[in-house]
Amino acid sequence: MSETVNLIVNGQDKAVSCSANTTLSQLLREHLMLTGTHVGCDTSQCGACTVHVDGKAVKSCTILAVQVDGSEITTIEGIANQGEQHAMQAAFKECHGLQCGFCTPGMIMASIDLVQSGMDLTEPEIREGLEGNICRCTGYHNIVSAVASAGQKMREA
Amino acid sequence: MSNELIGARVLRKEDNRFITGKGRYTDDINLAGQTYACFVRSPHAHANIKGFHISAAENAPGVVAVLTGLQVLEDGLGGLPCGWMLHSKDGSEMKQPMHPIMAGEKVNYAGEPVAVVIADTYEQAKNAVEQVAVDYEVLQAVVDTSSAAEQADIYPDIPANTCYNWELGDAEATSQGLAEAAHITRIELINNRLIPNAMEPRAAIADYNTGTEELILYTTSQNPHLARLIFTAFVQIAPEHKLRVIAPDVGGGFGSKIFVYSEETTISWASKKIGRPIKWTAERSESFLTDAHGRDHHTMAELALDEEGNFLALNVKTTANMGAYLSTFASAVPTYLYGTLLAGQYRTPSIYVEVDAVFTNTAPVDAYRGAGRPEATYVLERLVEKAASELAIDPAELRRRNFIGKDQFPYQTPVALEYDIGDYEASLDKALEMSDYAGFASRKDASQRAGKLRGIGLSCYIEACGLAPSALAGSLGAGVGLWESGEIRVNPTGSVTVLTGSHSHGQGHETTFAQLVSAKLGIPIDDIDVVHGDTGKMDFGLGTYGSRSLAVGGSALSRAADKVIAKGTKIAAHLLQTDAENIEFDAGEFKVIDSNEGKTIQEIAFAAYVNHDFPIDELEPGLTEKAFYDPVNFTYPAGTHICEVEIDPDTGVTEITKFTAVDDFGTLINPMIVEGQVHGGLVQGIGQALLENCVYDTEGQLVTGSYMDYCMPRADDVPSFDVGMTCTPCTHNPVGAKGCGEAGAIGSPPAVMNAVLNALGQTDMDMPATSEKVWQAIQNAAASN
Ligand code: FES
Ligand code: FES
């Protein structure tokens, strides 16, 4: 059974026809070819698939496309502003917060939400806030630095 | 090579694509006409297959083909080979069970593929898998490592489930040392089995073109050339010149993507049958079940000391679990990457090690970050710390007393290695200072007043990296030489394409290698691109593992750059009408000695391709050079890790309050990348020590088969780190580099465990020191007091 899901993805209107059991991550990766959103697990544990649904971080493997009908979706491909990298993207590079890059889009999307949620962003808060995102490469050290540094820039802006 | 780029924290060239979502991992690739594969996997750990019933699946919607292990047998496909031949003490060859790409007659571990369904969509394939019925006759599973040899044989031709009984060192001298000892410290340890868990699950796309008879395989590999070789020479899927293996962006490996697995092999074979591309991407549950696992040792060790605490002899007996089949490098891991490292940083005169490798009905076990060296370090550093505690000698002091002195290099160990250089006291001293070791007692008091237990633990590790001198590796049983290739193409307009047989899946080669080439040739780093991971672009390479990329692959590039300079010198001499001897090269310029005349390397590159008047017999056009580098020895990174923990006795929760790592990796090209490698390794090691554990039940069912049950370290489980460096450059490669990828995972587990045990005032506990285990240990101690 095919359903039509209407979404705004990275600022563009999209009408996608997909089956009722299509997850948001599948819709993004397989229907819209937005392959920056990654799938790293099958139990909603790793956070590689994190995107923003109406501005909040959501694990896109965990939600059906039909559930987000009418929502505004932002993926890693949509956070740069007219070619200028988002402060969080720039900070991940600046602080060497990525190695293989597989967890990175999800980490960046989760981190942006973390900063926007208005926490103080002390080291323990950042660490707790990123608990839903697994990185096997970086040991988190530089990710924490990146989030702290971008957080400051985002708040100053 | 003197240039401010060597040792510079250059931001990574590869990052832009990853932070913008433009990375191109295997699963991101889609080909026209692509089908999808889903595997039928054995639910049993050990069973005979009595029959396949596939017609319902064949008739299911969208299904293109259903292939079983029986067809693999019919087609006579070779098995997946192990690349390292070991011999037992008695000289006999190791036993190697046939490892079919899909089982047709008998399954030997839960999750082993027995059939594959190929359909137009993944969903259709997955649904049809449910309709494949397989009749099994279930057999008793062999699971436990230490008792495997006593259980019923899994393979009729492999007695006692034993792959080999290997030994190294001098048994007699070691028992002599033990007999003369003033004190013997004994330990029994399990090195817990781990599941690698690179965040990108394994994936592959096989694309067979019936017109050209060429097969292109995209795969998540750390060494695509090796995959191509195995496919051609052993499994005989396609001739090498018709087979191109591409490992695009790869999302972490840690060893698990070195190996050639059933799935990519099966879909390559199947693509040829159906004449369409086939994609397979592992679900995480499949990764847990079938990625080669790591570690899984059971060890008894004894260390003999004299009255002054000098080490006299070390005796080690280990049983290593190979799993159900021998994976690509499996046999070498608990032997040449383990036994040879048991001297550690110490002068122990006599060492003897025996390793029994056993088969069990579990997933294959192979190299995982560190591969053998973490196991060796764990045995030695737990033992040394226990000895220090038994003799009431400060553990730092006991180690220092036994260090190989910095004036004793080259140093021949009793276990076959010759260390070229090191300065172990320097890294120990620096770590003691950075960790404020001297101030520990007062911090412990403060914790005590707050009702907490504080402990500190050391680990002084050494590893052998830069695999490997080919001749030595060959004499020890390696099936292939372990050199590396590198090619530098200076394009006509002065930009550079660097091709390497190493592969980057997070290590940052695109930056480090560009820095190296830029420093050598004086060409701006932005003009240099590094290409890797495609057998269609470079002729051969041996890939990335064992922290070998810079030490071996970088050295090959360094040599290729020397050749570019030599060729450029000839061209410059021709253009400037002088002899080559009169030309010197410095910082991107070929200059006539003692004159103002010269040409930039960019001018030379242009001339190399467009000139009309080269004396073609003496000087060929072009400025592309290739070099191979075969190391003369391993490299020996070493260092000291110090972990400090605080334990809440009410909950057993261990918090790492400070972790200091001081490493000697020789010359660093990019310290930012090196530190990142250390951080990542540390968390894998801390994960092993405190959280991670792969558990099978007695039937051979994987209990820890998802992130719900297998505890991965998350951001709030670990601290930030204090990382320091010392430097004794490697003496035998042109870069001076030793390798840095594994040290964190090697040094940290014993440091963490020693700290936990120090806090508890105990000497025995196996990893992982979960809060439950720690709490129980506290209760047991209280009860027995
Ligand atoms: S893929 Fe969504 S949480 Fe792992
Ligand atoms: S960078 Fe590789 S998983 Fe995070």
Tab-separated table of C-alpha atoms in Angstrom, chain A residues 29 33-38 77 100-102 105, chain B residues 14-32 34 200 203 205 207 216-221 244 246-252 279 503-505 510 532-534 537:
chain	number	residue	atom	x	y	z
A	29	ARG	CA	18.234	7.696	1.922
A	33	MET	CA	18.902	10.075	-2.075
A	34	LEU	CA	20.007	12.104	0.914
A	35	THR	CA	22.651	9.584	1.930
A	36	GLY	CA	24.309	11.814	4.508
A	37	THR	CA	21.933	10.372	7.071
A	38	HIS	CA	23.411	7.007	8.055
A	77	GLU	CA	22.840	18.225	3.823
A	100	CYS	CA	35.748	7.741	9.650
A	101	GLY	CA	32.864	10.196	9.445
A	102	PHE	CA	30.129	7.607	9.705
A	105	PRO	CA	26.156	13.574	10.515
B	14	GLU	CA	38.827	14.664	3.942
B	15	ASP	CA	36.597	16.333	6.508
B	16	ASN	CA	34.553	18.577	4.255
B	17	ARG	CA	32.761	15.723	2.593
B	18	PHE	CA	32.001	13.998	5.874
B	19	ILE	CA	30.670	17.005	7.751
B	20	THR	CA	28.392	17.945	4.885
B	21	GLY	CA	26.930	14.489	4.338
B	22	LYS	CA	28.793	13.996	1.060
B	23	GLY	CA	30.842	10.994	2.088
B	24	ARG	CA	30.335	8.063	-0.221
B	25	TYR	CA	30.081	4.850	1.711
B	26	THR	CA	29.229	1.563	0.059
B	27	ASP	CA	25.562	1.636	1.014
B	28	ASP	CA	25.275	5.146	-0.459
B	29	ILE	CA	26.019	3.774	-3.912
B	30	ASN	CA	23.180	2.555	-6.127
B	31	LEU	CA	23.562	1.003	-9.547
B	32	ALA	CA	21.053	0.719	-12.352
B	34	GLN	CA	20.465	-3.283	-8.751
B	200	GLU	CA	29.378	1.410	9.400
B	203	ALA	CA	28.290	-3.812	2.960
B	205	ILE	CA	27.748	-4.280	-4.152
B	207	ASP	CA	28.310	-5.761	-10.388
B	216	ILE	CA	33.299	-4.627	-10.019
B	217	LEU	CA	32.936	-5.114	-6.300
B	218	TYR	CA	32.335	-2.191	-3.968
B	219	THR	CA	33.069	-3.344	-0.470
B	220	THR	CA	33.804	-2.093	3.026
B	221	SER	CA	37.399	-3.297	3.012
B	244	ARG	CA	38.073	-4.511	-9.738
B	246	ILE	CA	36.700	-0.618	-4.739
B	247	ALA	CA	36.625	0.282	-1.065
B	248	PRO	CA	35.112	3.763	-1.112
B	249	ASP	CA	34.653	5.701	2.124
B	250	VAL	CA	34.731	3.101	4.855
B	251	GLY	CA	33.194	3.825	8.215
B	252	GLY	CA	35.770	2.384	10.567
B	279	LYS	CA	23.718	-5.019	-3.003
B	503	HIS	CA	43.611	2.404	2.914
B	504	SER	CA	42.061	5.082	5.081
B	505	HIS	CA	38.873	4.385	6.986
B	510	GLU	CA	44.452	11.949	2.723
B	532	HIS	CA	43.355	4.957	-2.248
B	533	GLY	CA	41.052	1.989	-2.082
B	534	ASP	CA	40.582	1.090	-5.746
B	537	LYS	CA	43.685	2.815	-9.936
